[in-house]
Amino acid sequence: ENSNQSDSQPARKKQKRRDWEESFDALKAYKAAHGDCNVPAKFKHDRALGMFTEKIRRGAIRISNEQRERLTRLGFNWETLKE
């Protein structure tokens, strides 16, 4: 009677990957709430945002000059943060 075993397993939530603009909007919202753009890499309320900012600082995400300027105008801290 275990032929439908997969039906009894909890469904995994498929998360849509954020694009750059959505991540930037999330960073703007973070700044509005916290007063800065210093999102911890392991930010428990929005792990994707923490990873986004950490990867940008490390240079693991390629961004255009325009995107770099927008981040700088927003007050993005380009230095690696200590947690």
Short mmCIF file of N, CA and C in Angstrom, two decimals:
data_model
loop_
_atom_site.label_atom_id
_atom_site.label_comp_id
_atom_site.label_asym_id
_atom_site.label_seq_id
_atom_site.Cartn_x
_atom_site.Cartn_y
_atom_site.Cartn_z
N GLU A 1 0.80 -1.20 0.00
CA GLU A 1 0.00 0.00 0.00
C GLU A 1 0.84 1.26 0.00
N ASN A 2 2.14 1.10 -0.15
CA ASN A 2 3.03 2.25 -0.21
C ASN A 2 3.30 2.69 -1.64
N SER A 3 2.45 2.31 -2.55
CA SER A 3 2.70 2.65 -3.96
C SER A 3 2.62 4.16 -4.20
N ASN A 4 1.87 4.86 -3.38
CA ASN A 4 1.76 6.30 -3.52
C ASN A 4 2.55 7.03 -2.45
N GLN A 5 3.70 6.50 -2.15
CA GLN A 5 4.52 7.07 -1.09
C GLN A 5 4.86 8.53 -1.36
N SER A 6 5.10 8.88 -2.61
CA SER A 6 5.46 10.25 -2.93
C SER A 6 4.33 11.23 -2.60
N ASP A 7 3.09 10.75 -2.63
CA ASP A 7 1.96 11.62 -2.29
C ASP A 7 1.97 12.02 -0.82
N SER A 8 2.52 11.17 0.02
CA SER A 8 2.51 11.45 1.45
C SER A 8 3.67 12.34 1.88
N GLN A 9 4.63 12.54 1.01
CA GLN A 9 5.78 13.38 1.35
C GLN A 9 5.39 14.84 1.21
N PRO A 10 5.92 15.68 2.10
CA PRO A 10 5.57 17.09 2.01
C PRO A 10 6.05 17.69 0.69
N ALA A 11 5.21 18.51 0.12
CA ALA A 11 5.57 19.15 -1.15
C ALA A 11 6.65 20.19 -0.91
N ARG A 12 7.64 20.17 -1.75
CA ARG A 12 8.69 21.20 -1.65
C ARG A 12 8.19 22.47 -2.28
N LYS A 13 8.45 23.56 -1.57
CA LYS A 13 8.04 24.85 -2.10
C LYS A 13 9.05 25.28 -3.15
N LYS A 14 8.57 25.50 -4.36
CA LYS A 14 9.46 25.98 -5.42
C LYS A 14 9.61 27.47 -5.27
N GLN A 15 10.84 27.91 -5.11
CA GLN A 15 11.06 29.34 -4.98
C GLN A 15 11.52 29.90 -6.31
N LYS A 16 10.86 30.95 -6.73
CA LYS A 16 11.24 31.63 -7.95
C LYS A 16 12.49 32.44 -7.64
N ARG A 17 13.46 32.33 -8.49
CA ARG A 17 14.69 33.07 -8.29
C ARG A 17 14.43 34.55 -8.57
N ARG A 18 14.90 35.40 -7.66
CA ARG A 18 14.74 36.85 -7.84
C ARG A 18 15.66 37.34 -8.95
N ASP A 19 15.15 38.28 -9.72
CA ASP A 19 16.06 38.92 -10.67
C ASP A 19 16.74 40.10 -9.97
N TRP A 20 17.65 40.74 -10.67
CA TRP A 20 18.44 41.81 -10.06
C TRP A 20 17.54 42.93 -9.54
N GLU A 21 16.56 43.32 -10.33
CA GLU A 21 15.68 44.43 -9.97
C GLU A 21 14.88 44.11 -8.71
N GLU A 22 14.41 42.88 -8.59
CA GLU A 22 13.67 42.47 -7.39
C GLU A 22 14.57 42.50 -6.17
N SER A 23 15.82 42.07 -6.34
CA SER A 23 16.77 42.10 -5.23
C SER A 23 17.08 43.53 -4.83
N PHE A 24 17.23 44.41 -5.82
CA PHE A 24 17.49 45.81 -5.53
C PHE A 24 16.31 46.43 -4.77
N ASP A 25 15.09 46.09 -5.18
CA ASP A 25 13.90 46.59 -4.47
C ASP A 25 13.87 46.09 -3.03
N ALA A 26 14.26 44.83 -2.82
CA ALA A 26 14.32 44.28 -1.47
C ALA A 26 15.37 45.01 -0.65
N LEU A 27 16.48 45.38 -1.27
CA LEU A 27 17.53 46.13 -0.58
C LEU A 27 17.03 47.53 -0.20
N LYS A 28 16.27 48.16 -1.09
CA LYS A 28 15.70 49.48 -0.78
C LYS A 28 14.76 49.36 0.43
N ALA A 29 13.95 48.31 0.46
CA ALA A 29 13.02 48.10 1.57
C ALA A 29 13.81 47.86 2.86
N TYR A 30 14.90 47.09 2.77
CA TYR A 30 15.75 46.84 3.95
C TYR A 30 16.29 48.17 4.47
N LYS A 31 16.77 49.02 3.57
CA LYS A 31 17.33 50.31 3.99
C LYS A 31 16.26 51.17 4.65
N ALA A 32 15.05 51.18 4.09
CA ALA A 32 13.97 51.96 4.68
C ALA A 32 13.67 51.49 6.10
N ALA A 33 13.76 50.19 6.34
CA ALA A 33 13.46 49.63 7.66
C ALA A 33 14.61 49.75 8.64
N HIS A 34 15.86 49.64 8.14
CA HIS A 34 17.03 49.54 9.02
C HIS A 34 17.96 50.75 8.97
N GLY A 35 17.77 51.63 7.99
CA GLY A 35 18.57 52.83 7.91
C GLY A 35 19.92 52.68 7.21
N ASP A 36 20.22 51.48 6.74
CA ASP A 36 21.47 51.25 6.01
C ASP A 36 21.29 50.06 5.07
N CYS A 37 22.33 49.77 4.30
CA CYS A 37 22.29 48.65 3.35
C CYS A 37 23.17 47.49 3.82
N ASN A 38 23.46 47.44 5.11
CA ASN A 38 24.37 46.43 5.65
C ASN A 38 23.63 45.15 6.03
N VAL A 39 23.13 44.47 5.01
CA VAL A 39 22.37 43.24 5.22
C VAL A 39 23.35 42.13 5.61
N PRO A 40 23.13 41.47 6.74
CA PRO A 40 24.00 40.34 7.09
C PRO A 40 23.88 39.23 6.04
N ALA A 41 24.99 38.55 5.77
CA ALA A 41 24.98 37.47 4.77
C ALA A 41 23.96 36.39 5.14
N LYS A 42 23.76 36.17 6.42
CA LYS A 42 22.81 35.15 6.87
C LYS A 42 21.58 35.80 7.50
N PHE A 43 21.04 36.81 6.83
CA PHE A 43 19.87 37.55 7.31
C PHE A 43 18.68 36.61 7.35
N LYS A 44 18.23 36.27 8.56
CA LYS A 44 17.21 35.22 8.69
C LYS A 44 15.85 35.60 8.13
N HIS A 45 15.55 36.89 8.02
CA HIS A 45 14.24 37.31 7.52
C HIS A 45 14.17 37.28 5.99
N ASP A 46 15.34 37.29 5.35
CA ASP A 46 15.38 37.27 3.88
C ASP A 46 16.76 36.75 3.45
N ARG A 47 16.90 35.44 3.48
CA ARG A 47 18.21 34.84 3.16
C ARG A 47 18.68 35.19 1.75
N ALA A 48 17.74 35.29 0.81
CA ALA A 48 18.12 35.61 -0.56
C ALA A 48 18.75 37.00 -0.64
N LEU A 49 18.22 37.94 0.13
CA LEU A 49 18.79 39.29 0.13
C LEU A 49 20.19 39.29 0.74
N GLY A 50 20.37 38.54 1.82
CA GLY A 50 21.69 38.43 2.43
C GLY A 50 22.71 37.84 1.47
N MET A 51 22.31 36.81 0.75
CA MET A 51 23.22 36.19 -0.22
C MET A 51 23.51 37.15 -1.38
N PHE A 52 22.50 37.87 -1.82
CA PHE A 52 22.66 38.83 -2.92
C PHE A 52 23.71 39.88 -2.56
N THR A 53 23.57 40.50 -1.39
CA THR A 53 24.52 41.56 -1.02
C THR A 53 25.92 40.99 -0.79
N GLU A 54 26.00 39.81 -0.21
CA GLU A 54 27.30 39.19 0.04
C GLU A 54 28.00 38.86 -1.28
N LYS A 55 27.25 38.34 -2.23
CA LYS A 55 27.84 37.98 -3.54
C LYS A 55 28.26 39.22 -4.32
N ILE A 56 27.50 40.29 -4.19
CA ILE A 56 27.89 41.54 -4.87
C ILE A 56 29.21 42.04 -4.30
N ARG A 57 29.34 42.02 -2.98
CA ARG A 57 30.58 42.49 -2.35
C ARG A 57 31.78 41.65 -2.78
N ARG A 58 31.57 40.35 -2.92
CA ARG A 58 32.67 39.45 -3.32
C ARG A 58 32.95 39.51 -4.82
N GLY A 59 32.05 40.12 -5.58
CA GLY A 59 32.21 40.16 -7.03
C GLY A 59 31.73 38.89 -7.70
N ALA A 60 30.93 38.09 -6.99
CA ALA A 60 30.43 36.83 -7.55
C ALA A 60 29.23 37.04 -8.46
N ILE A 61 28.65 38.23 -8.43
CA ILE A 61 27.56 38.58 -9.34
C ILE A 61 28.08 39.71 -10.22
N ARG A 62 28.01 39.49 -11.52
CA ARG A 62 28.43 40.55 -12.44
C ARG A 62 27.34 41.59 -12.53
N ILE A 63 27.73 42.83 -12.37
CA ILE A 63 26.76 43.91 -12.46
C ILE A 63 27.27 44.97 -13.44
N SER A 64 26.35 45.70 -14.01
CA SER A 64 26.71 46.76 -14.95
C SER A 64 27.16 48.00 -14.18
N ASN A 65 27.76 48.93 -14.89
CA ASN A 65 28.16 50.19 -14.27
C ASN A 65 26.93 50.93 -13.72
N GLU A 66 25.83 50.86 -14.47
CA GLU A 66 24.60 51.51 -14.00
C GLU A 66 24.12 50.89 -12.69
N GLN A 67 24.15 49.56 -12.61
CA GLN A 67 23.73 48.89 -11.38
C GLN A 67 24.66 49.26 -10.22
N ARG A 68 25.95 49.33 -10.49
CA ARG A 68 26.93 49.72 -9.46
C ARG A 68 26.62 51.13 -8.96
N GLU A 69 26.33 52.05 -9.89
CA GLU A 69 26.01 53.42 -9.51
C GLU A 69 24.73 53.49 -8.68
N ARG A 70 23.74 52.71 -9.05
CA ARG A 70 22.48 52.69 -8.30
C ARG A 70 22.71 52.19 -6.88
N LEU A 71 23.51 51.14 -6.74
CA LEU A 71 23.82 50.62 -5.41
C LEU A 71 24.57 51.66 -4.58
N THR A 72 25.53 52.33 -5.20
CA THR A 72 26.32 53.35 -4.51
C THR A 72 25.43 54.50 -4.06
N ARG A 73 24.54 54.97 -4.94
CA ARG A 73 23.61 56.05 -4.59
C ARG A 73 22.69 55.65 -3.44
N LEU A 74 22.33 54.38 -3.39
CA LEU A 74 21.47 53.89 -2.32
C LEU A 74 22.21 53.86 -0.98
N GLY A 75 23.54 53.85 -1.05
CA GLY A 75 24.33 53.80 0.17
C GLY A 75 24.92 52.42 0.45
N PHE A 76 25.04 51.62 -0.60
CA PHE A 76 25.58 50.26 -0.46
C PHE A 76 27.02 50.31 0.04
N ASN A 77 27.32 49.50 1.03
CA ASN A 77 28.66 49.40 1.60
C ASN A 77 29.42 48.34 0.80
N TRP A 78 30.44 48.77 0.06
CA TRP A 78 31.18 47.85 -0.80
C TRP A 78 32.23 47.05 -0.04
N GLU A 79 32.51 47.44 1.19
CA GLU A 79 33.49 46.70 1.99
C GLU A 79 32.83 45.45 2.56
N THR A 80 33.62 44.39 2.69
CA THR A 80 33.12 43.16 3.29
C THR A 80 32.82 43.44 4.75
N LEU A 81 31.66 43.01 5.19
CA LEU A 81 31.24 43.25 6.56
C LEU A 81 31.63 42.08 7.46
N LYS A 82 31.98 42.39 8.67
CA LYS A 82 32.24 41.35 9.67
C LYS A 82 30.92 41.09 10.39
N GLU A 83 30.58 39.82 10.55
CA GLU A 83 29.31 39.50 11.22
C GLU A 83 29.53 39.40 12.70
#
